[in-house]
Tab-separated table of C-alpha atoms in Angstrom:
chain	number	residue	atom	x	y	z
V	8	MET	CA	84.760	61.864	402.678
V	9	THR	CA	81.676	61.315	404.894
V	10	PRO	CA	78.633	63.210	403.627
V	11	VAL	CA	77.080	65.800	405.886
V	12	SER	CA	73.741	64.743	407.378
V	13	SER	CA	70.759	66.326	405.703
V	14	HIS	CA	69.388	67.433	409.060
V	15	SER	CA	72.691	68.654	410.527
V	16	PRO	CA	73.458	72.379	410.614
V	17	HIS	CA	75.922	73.510	407.970
V	18	GLY	CA	79.484	72.532	408.806
V	19	GLN	CA	78.612	69.760	411.242
V	20	SER	CA	79.438	66.107	410.654
V	21	PRO	CA	76.672	63.486	410.787
V	22	LEU	CA	75.178	62.912	414.215
V	23	ARG	CA	76.760	59.909	415.930
V	24	THR	CA	74.345	57.951	418.102
V	25	VAL	CA	74.609	54.775	420.149
V	26	GLN	CA	71.504	52.658	420.815
V	27	VAL	CA	71.847	50.431	423.896
V	28	LEU	CA	69.772	47.266	424.395
V	29	GLY	CA	69.946	44.755	427.196
V	30	GLY	CA	68.460	41.341	426.547
V	31	GLY	CA	65.854	43.300	424.661
V	32	SER	CA	62.182	42.429	424.685
V	33	ALA	CA	60.558	41.786	421.322
V	34	GLY	CA	58.998	45.251	421.388
V	35	SER	CA	62.141	47.209	422.271
V	36	SER	CA	64.342	45.201	419.891
V	37	ALA	CA	61.936	45.634	416.960
V	38	HIS	CA	61.704	49.335	417.792
V	39	VAL	CA	65.493	49.764	417.813
V	40	ARG	CA	65.774	47.945	414.480
V	41	SER	CA	63.124	50.212	412.939
V	42	LEU	CA	64.658	53.308	414.540
V	43	ALA	CA	68.156	52.405	413.359
V	44	ALA	CA	66.979	51.955	409.763
V	45	GLY	CA	65.116	55.272	409.808
V	46	LEU	CA	68.008	57.197	411.363
V	47	VAL	CA	70.552	55.750	408.946
V	48	ALA	CA	68.288	56.711	406.031
V	49	ARG	CA	68.375	60.289	407.344
V	50	GLY	CA	72.156	60.414	407.483
V	51	VAL	CA	72.652	59.596	411.165
V	52	ARG	CA	75.452	57.248	412.169
V	53	VAL	CA	74.093	54.488	414.412
V	54	THR	CA	75.858	51.932	416.578
V	55	VAL	CA	73.705	49.335	418.327
V	56	CYS	CA	75.174	47.853	421.504
V	57	ALA	CA	73.401	44.583	422.221
V	58	PRO	CA	74.142	40.882	422.696
V	59	THR	CA	75.190	39.135	419.492
V	60	GLU	CA	72.063	36.961	419.501
V	61	ALA	CA	69.925	40.115	419.303
V	62	ASP	CA	71.736	41.174	416.124
V	63	HIS	CA	71.235	37.696	414.674
V	64	THR	CA	67.486	37.959	415.342
V	65	TYR	CA	66.859	41.604	414.422
V	66	ASP	CA	69.697	42.259	411.934
V	67	PHE	CA	70.734	45.722	413.077
V	68	THR	CA	73.659	45.586	410.682
V	69	GLY	CA	71.235	44.886	407.846
V	70	ALA	CA	69.547	48.186	408.752
V	71	GLY	CA	72.841	49.996	408.143
V	72	ALA	CA	73.951	50.258	411.771
V	73	ASP	CA	77.216	49.102	413.292
V	74	HIS	CA	76.805	46.415	415.928
V	75	VAL	CA	78.938	46.020	419.047
V	76	HIS	CA	78.467	42.960	421.237
V	77	VAL	CA	77.775	44.025	424.812
V	78	PRO	CA	76.544	41.306	427.187
V	79	ARG	CA	73.343	41.965	429.100
V	80	SER	CA	75.080	41.923	432.502
V	81	SER	CA	76.196	45.080	434.331
V	82	ASP	CA	79.611	43.724	435.330
V	83	PRO	CA	82.735	45.885	434.862
V	84	VAL	CA	83.712	44.138	431.604
V	85	SER	CA	80.335	44.888	429.982
V	86	VAL	CA	80.323	48.476	431.208
V	87	ALA	CA	83.889	48.959	429.925
V	88	ALA	CA	82.896	47.613	426.477
V	89	LEU	CA	79.961	49.996	426.419
V	90	ARG	CA	82.167	52.928	427.476
V	91	VAL	CA	84.491	52.264	424.530
V	92	ALA	CA	81.539	52.036	422.111
V	93	CYS	CA	80.196	55.370	423.384
V	94	ALA	CA	83.543	57.151	423.261
V	95	ASP	CA	82.816	59.357	420.167
V	96	ALA	CA	79.017	59.419	420.497
V	97	ASP	CA	77.170	62.720	420.295
V	98	LEU	CA	74.205	61.084	422.045
V	99	VAL	CA	73.375	57.753	423.671
V	100	HIS	CA	69.858	56.274	423.651
V	101	ALA	CA	69.185	53.340	425.986
V	102	HIS	CA	66.097	51.130	425.894
V	103	GLY	CA	64.784	49.490	429.047
V	104	LEU	CA	65.801	49.813	432.682
V	105	HIS	CA	68.868	47.571	432.780
V	106	ALA	CA	70.312	48.860	429.501
V	107	SER	CA	69.755	52.408	430.763
V	108	PHE	CA	71.573	51.655	434.008
V	109	ARG	CA	74.565	50.261	432.090
V	110	ALA	CA	74.572	53.312	429.821
V	111	ALA	CA	74.506	55.640	432.833
V	112	LEU	CA	77.507	53.815	434.318
V	113	ALA	CA	79.390	53.940	431.006
V	114	LEU	CA	78.759	57.679	430.586
V	115	SER	CA	79.575	58.601	434.177
V	116	GLY	CA	81.468	61.915	434.130
V	117	LYS	CA	80.989	62.470	430.370
V	118	PRO	CA	78.883	65.398	429.090
V	119	VAL	CA	77.012	63.234	426.563
V	120	PRO	CA	73.204	63.472	426.471
V	121	LEU	CA	71.489	60.258	427.583
V	122	VAL	CA	68.002	59.532	426.261
V	123	VAL	CA	66.175	56.682	427.967
V	124	THR	CA	63.089	54.922	426.636
V	125	TRP	CA	60.929	52.938	429.028
V	126	HIS	CA	58.968	50.426	426.944
V	127	ASN	CA	57.437	48.660	429.935
V	128	ARG	CA	57.633	48.889	433.672
V	129	ALA	CA	60.098	46.447	435.195
V	130	TYR	CA	58.288	44.445	437.853
V	131	ALA	CA	59.381	42.283	440.772
V	132	GLU	CA	58.500	41.674	444.399
V	133	GLY	CA	60.464	41.728	447.633
V	134	ALA	CA	64.178	42.501	447.598
V	135	ARG	CA	64.355	42.448	443.804
V	136	GLY	CA	61.496	44.925	443.612
V	137	HIS	CA	63.408	47.256	445.938
V	138	LEU	CA	66.500	46.923	443.738
V	139	LEU	CA	64.470	47.813	440.629
V	140	ARG	CA	63.176	50.976	442.320
V	141	VAL	CA	66.748	51.951	443.202
V	142	LEU	CA	67.807	51.402	439.579
V	143	GLU	CA	64.867	53.505	438.355
V	144	ARG	CA	65.961	56.422	440.557
V	145	ARG	CA	69.571	56.123	439.377
V	146	VAL	CA	68.500	56.021	435.736
V	147	VAL	CA	66.123	58.999	435.809
V	148	LYS	CA	68.725	61.053	437.674
V	149	ALA	CA	71.281	60.336	434.943
V	150	ALA	CA	68.938	60.719	431.958
V	151	THR	CA	68.689	63.980	430.047
V	152	VAL	CA	65.263	62.932	428.715
V	153	VAL	CA	63.073	59.950	429.623
V	154	LEU	CA	60.674	58.803	426.904
V	155	GLY	CA	57.752	56.671	428.068
V	156	THR	CA	55.743	54.581	425.628
V	157	SER	CA	52.537	55.162	427.605
V	158	SER	CA	51.228	57.905	429.873
V	159	ASP	CA	51.504	55.725	432.987
V	160	LEU	CA	55.243	55.259	432.323
V	161	VAL	CA	55.730	59.015	431.823
V	162	ASP	CA	53.918	59.677	435.105
V	163	ARG	CA	56.064	57.088	436.872
V	164	ALA	CA	59.274	58.653	435.513
V	165	ARG	CA	58.171	62.063	436.778
V	166	ARG	CA	57.280	60.697	440.218
V	167	THR	CA	60.674	58.981	440.345
V	168	GLY	CA	62.458	62.290	439.721
V	169	ALA	CA	62.989	62.643	435.963
V	170	ARG	CA	64.053	66.136	434.918
V	171	ASP	CA	62.312	65.786	431.562
V	172	ALA	CA	59.822	62.985	430.808
V	173	ARG	CA	57.789	62.838	427.595
V	174	LEU	CA	55.341	60.536	425.851
V	175	ALA	CA	57.136	58.749	423.018
V	176	ALA	CA	55.878	57.679	419.641
V	177	VAL	CA	56.797	54.019	419.314
V	178	SER	CA	55.745	51.999	416.300
V	179	LEU	CA	56.041	48.402	415.304
V	180	PRO	CA	56.387	47.364	411.675
V	181	GLY	CA	52.920	47.237	410.156
V	182	PRO	CA	51.180	44.101	408.890
V	183	ARG	CA	52.970	42.149	406.201
V	184	THR	CA	51.752	42.202	402.632
V	185	PRO	CA	49.804	39.200	401.256
V	186	ALA	CA	52.853	38.166	399.245
V	187	GLU	CA	54.960	38.070	402.430
V	188	ARG	CA	52.280	36.133	404.325
V	189	GLY	CA	52.045	33.320	401.780
V	190	ASP	CA	48.873	31.223	401.872
V	191	PRO	CA	47.189	32.238	405.171
V	192	ASP	CA	44.424	29.605	405.031
V	193	ARG	CA	46.928	26.792	404.640
V	194	GLN	CA	49.125	28.175	407.432
V	195	CYS	CA	46.135	28.574	409.770
V	196	SER	CA	44.963	25.009	409.131
V	197	LYS	CA	48.434	23.661	409.814
V	198	VAL	CA	48.810	25.612	413.081
V	199	ARG	CA	45.326	24.712	414.305
V	200	ALA	CA	45.916	21.034	413.532
V	201	GLU	CA	49.206	21.090	415.438
V	202	LEU	CA	47.539	22.651	418.481
V	203	GLY	CA	44.446	20.425	418.451
V	204	ALA	CA	42.035	23.221	417.523
V	205	ILE	CA	40.592	22.011	414.216
V	206	ALA	CA	36.962	22.283	415.373
V	207	ARG	CA	37.553	24.200	418.605
V	208	PRO	CA	38.135	27.897	419.339
V	209	LEU	CA	41.820	28.796	419.685
V	210	LEU	CA	42.652	31.332	422.420
V	211	LEU	CA	46.207	32.724	422.449
V	212	ALA	CA	48.397	34.336	425.102
V	213	VAL	CA	52.058	35.195	424.509
V	214	GLY	CA	54.725	36.232	426.986
V	215	SER	CA	57.252	35.037	429.548
V	216	LEU	CA	55.843	32.826	432.305
V	217	GLU	CA	56.253	35.370	435.085
V	218	ARG	CA	53.964	36.621	437.840
V	219	GLN	CA	53.091	39.975	436.287
V	220	ARG	CA	51.763	38.307	433.127
V	221	GLY	CA	48.620	37.231	434.967
V	222	TYR	CA	48.675	33.557	434.017
V	223	GLU	CA	47.298	32.534	437.415
V	224	LEU	CA	44.206	34.624	436.594
V	225	LEU	CA	44.094	33.023	433.140
V	226	LEU	CA	44.031	29.548	434.685
V	227	ASP	CA	41.334	30.640	437.134
V	228	ALA	CA	39.250	31.872	434.196
V	229	ALA	CA	39.910	28.672	432.218
V	230	ARG	CA	37.919	26.668	434.771
V	231	ALA	CA	34.762	28.260	433.364
V	232	TRP	CA	35.652	27.209	429.822
V	233	ARG	CA	35.822	23.468	430.553
V	234	THR	CA	32.052	23.119	430.128
V	235	LEU	CA	31.797	24.970	426.801
V	236	ASP	CA	30.888	22.974	423.703
V	237	PRO	CA	33.030	23.040	421.708
V	238	GLY	CA	35.603	23.674	424.397
V	239	PRO	CA	38.377	26.137	423.523
V	240	VAL	CA	42.074	25.351	423.387
V	241	VAL	CA	44.080	27.946	425.308
V	242	VAL	CA	47.679	28.225	424.072
V	243	VAL	CA	50.350	30.070	426.034
V	244	ALA	CA	53.571	30.752	424.093
V	245	GLY	CA	56.508	31.634	426.305
V	246	GLU	CA	58.910	30.314	428.906
V	247	GLY	CA	59.791	31.327	432.435
V	248	PRO	CA	60.072	30.498	436.118
V	249	LEU	CA	56.361	29.758	436.631
V	250	ARG	CA	56.238	26.869	434.160
V	251	GLY	CA	56.296	24.125	436.797
V	252	GLU	CA	53.648	25.803	438.935
V	253	LEU	CA	51.357	26.512	435.987
V	254	GLN	CA	51.767	23.053	434.456
V	255	GLY	CA	50.948	21.470	437.810
V	256	ARG	CA	47.684	23.405	438.025
V	257	ILE	CA	46.778	22.600	434.417
V	258	GLU	CA	47.163	18.876	435.095
V	259	ASP	CA	45.563	18.836	438.549
V	260	GLU	CA	42.531	20.890	437.479
V	261	ARG	CA	42.310	19.427	433.962
V	262	LEU	CA	42.322	22.846	432.394
V	263	PRO	CA	42.135	23.289	428.571
V	264	VAL	CA	45.479	25.111	428.514
V	265	ARG	CA	48.681	24.201	426.677
V	266	LEU	CA	52.085	25.688	427.494
V	267	VAL	CA	53.923	25.460	424.172
V	268	GLY	CA	57.162	27.181	425.177
V	269	PRO	CA	58.914	29.938	423.231
V	270	ARG	CA	57.841	30.176	419.598
V	271	ASP	CA	59.354	31.926	416.590
V	272	ASP	CA	56.058	31.767	414.668
V	273	VAL	CA	53.908	34.137	416.739
V	274	ALA	CA	52.568	35.746	413.556
V	275	ALA	CA	51.273	32.352	412.411
V	276	LEU	CA	49.764	31.668	415.845
V	277	LEU	CA	48.007	35.046	415.703
V	278	ALA	CA	46.645	34.380	412.241
V	279	ALA	CA	45.149	31.113	413.482
V	280	ALA	CA	43.742	32.459	416.766
V	281	ASP	CA	40.096	33.287	417.422
V	282	LEU	CA	40.872	35.499	420.430
V	283	VAL	CA	44.009	36.986	422.001
V	284	LEU	CA	44.168	37.082	425.804
V	285	LEU	CA	46.067	39.666	427.877
V	286	PRO	CA	45.461	38.828	431.558
V	287	GLY	CA	48.531	40.670	432.888
V	288	CYS	CA	48.635	43.017	435.846
V	289	ARG	CA	51.409	45.165	434.318
V	290	GLU	CA	51.066	46.161	430.661
V	291	SER	CA	52.193	49.392	429.005
V	292	ARG	CA	52.437	49.482	425.226
V	293	SER	CA	51.729	45.802	424.665
V	294	VAL	CA	53.371	44.380	421.550
V	295	LEU	CA	50.893	41.496	421.490
V	296	ALA	CA	47.891	43.842	421.583
V	297	GLN	CA	49.296	45.811	418.654
V	298	GLU	CA	50.039	42.690	416.635
V	299	ALA	CA	46.561	41.317	417.382
V	300	LEU	CA	44.796	44.452	416.146
V	301	TYR	CA	46.989	44.502	413.031
V	302	ALA	CA	46.039	40.846	412.451
V	303	ARG	CA	42.320	41.565	413.055
V	304	VAL	CA	42.095	39.230	416.050
V	305	PRO	CA	39.727	40.318	418.874
V	306	VAL	CA	41.408	40.954	422.239
V	307	VAL	CA	40.268	40.364	425.822
V	308	ALA	CA	42.508	42.228	428.274
V	309	THR	CA	42.654	43.522	431.815
V	310	ALA	CA	42.354	47.314	431.985
V	311	VAL	CA	45.816	48.018	433.400
V	312	GLY	CA	48.728	50.334	432.606
V	313	GLY	CA	48.603	51.730	429.104
V	314	ILE	CA	46.236	49.130	427.634
V	315	ARG	CA	43.130	51.327	427.446
V	316	GLU	CA	45.177	54.189	425.985
V	317	LEU	CA	46.592	51.803	423.358
V	318	VAL	CA	43.488	49.912	422.216
V	319	GLY	CA	40.679	52.410	422.857
V	320	ASP	CA	37.316	50.714	422.247
V	321	ALA	CA	38.845	48.013	420.028
V	322	ALA	CA	39.143	45.363	422.757
V	323	GLU	CA	37.058	43.785	425.495
V	324	LEU	CA	38.498	45.210	428.741
V	325	VAL	CA	37.783	43.835	432.214
V	326	PRO	CA	38.867	44.908	435.721
V	327	ALA	CA	42.328	43.796	436.787
V	328	GLY	CA	42.392	40.706	438.979
V	329	ASP	CA	38.797	39.677	438.207
V	330	ALA	CA	38.980	36.124	436.846
V	331	ASP	CA	35.182	35.760	436.689
V	332	ALA	CA	34.846	38.903	434.555
V	333	PHE	CA	37.694	37.732	432.305
V	334	ALA	CA	36.108	34.303	431.853
V	335	ALA	CA	32.683	35.824	431.138
V	336	ALA	CA	34.084	38.247	428.548
V	337	VAL	CA	35.649	35.344	426.643
V	338	VAL	CA	32.435	33.318	426.766
V	339	ARG	CA	30.407	36.298	425.480
V	340	LEU	CA	32.777	36.906	422.586
V	341	LEU	CA	32.922	33.249	421.565
V	342	GLY	CA	29.132	33.248	421.368
V	343	ASP	CA	28.795	36.559	419.534
V	344	PRO	CA	30.311	36.576	416.019
V	345	GLN	CA	28.873	40.051	415.322
V	346	ARG	CA	30.690	41.496	418.332
V	347	ARG	CA	33.923	39.833	417.209
V	348	GLU	CA	33.547	41.377	413.747
V	349	LEU	CA	32.854	44.789	415.293
V	350	LEU	CA	36.051	44.534	417.343
V	351	ARG	CA	38.000	43.569	414.217
V	352	GLU	CA	36.736	46.676	412.411
V	353	ARG	CA	37.463	48.880	415.417
V	354	GLY	CA	40.924	47.326	415.641
V	355	VAL	CA	41.758	48.341	412.090
V	356	ARG	CA	40.640	51.914	412.826
V	357	GLN	CA	42.529	52.032	416.117
V	358	ALA	CA	45.748	50.713	414.548
V	359	ALA	CA	45.515	53.481	411.946
V	360	THR	CA	45.819	56.048	414.767
V	361	TRP	CA	49.139	54.672	415.997
V	362	PRO	CA	52.331	56.432	414.893
V	363	THR	CA	53.989	55.180	411.744
V	364	GLU	CA	57.642	54.191	411.658
V	365	ASP	CA	58.458	57.461	409.870
V	366	GLU	CA	56.607	59.494	412.510
V	367	THR	CA	58.428	57.654	415.275
V	368	VAL	CA	61.831	58.317	413.742
V	369	ALA	CA	60.956	61.983	413.154
V	370	GLN	CA	59.926	62.503	416.779
V	371	VAL	CA	63.024	60.796	418.155
V	372	LEU	CA	65.246	62.743	415.777
V	373	SER	CA	63.675	66.016	416.922
V	374	VAL	CA	64.649	65.122	420.503
V	375	TYR	CA	68.190	64.303	419.354
V	376	ASP	CA	68.515	67.596	417.500
V	377	GLU	CA	67.232	69.516	420.504
V	378	LEU	CA	69.845	67.915	422.760
V	379	THR	CA	72.802	68.188	420.349
V	380	ARG	CA	72.240	71.537	418.633
V	381	HIS	CA	75.294	73.034	420.330
V	382	ARG	CA	77.714	70.266	419.445
V	383	PRO	CA	80.978	71.487	417.888
V	384	LEU	CA	81.492	71.884	414.138
V	385	ALA	CA	83.311	69.183	412.234
């Protein structure tokens, strides 16, 4: 006999929820894994609908959730698989624009609450940008509640027509313990040797090689770093459609930038880095910024989206699109060890203000309870 959930009203069976992921960014996938574990621990039944490779990476089943393979496409077969998975759900929670659109299609005509979390703003230009705006309107019209991970996303949901849009607590797992990290000095030396930064500053950027990430600005700024002594090594971890264009500029302009492709050791790269760079023109609740502050690595970022709200005074912020200001901020920090130490200390304090995993689960669960309080008795 299934035990009654500790938070469920007397006589009701455990709440049955479905979490829907698309391809799943690192931030949204880590959040769903953390959320699933916390909900299961509180007696909630959780099914995660996501591609099989996402379960292999994030181990939703290891968190106590059921996993159903649903491809990231919105074709009829994927939507039908999602509809079957949501058949007995009391509530469906979708993460990201495309997953939310699939969930809305799967729930069409069913009186099941749909919670949508926007972790970042989807961005594109031209015809694809128009399509994304159409999808946003469809999603907010279908959603019972839209949760935004930053104030700018909440404002955008409201402007797009959301009936109910709220700021969401979203946490990442905190820093690992020393025992989990192993020997950090040895790991740092190994990473720096691999990247050619033994006696040179190591600057790190992480993210897909797409227009909104601001890598063109990063390369513009890198021109100013060629004359520094010692000259920094700029490492960009990620893959995407701009690789050829960026690599061509790096070679033609002899820039101190290395494109190292996708990496599964970002934590080790962070531990070895002297500075983390966020040159993007579209950032909400940046996973990299959070990981950098946890790892006590100073950050230089453009003041866009939810960045200022996230990092407070614990990062060096410059105007969006200003490559000269970005380059100058990096040069100042590299030459000012006291400022770098101050930012590390501020980063620790700022990270302590972010919601914990328990607080995140509690807030989400309060939304679930609000939306399902009138569900029938078992």
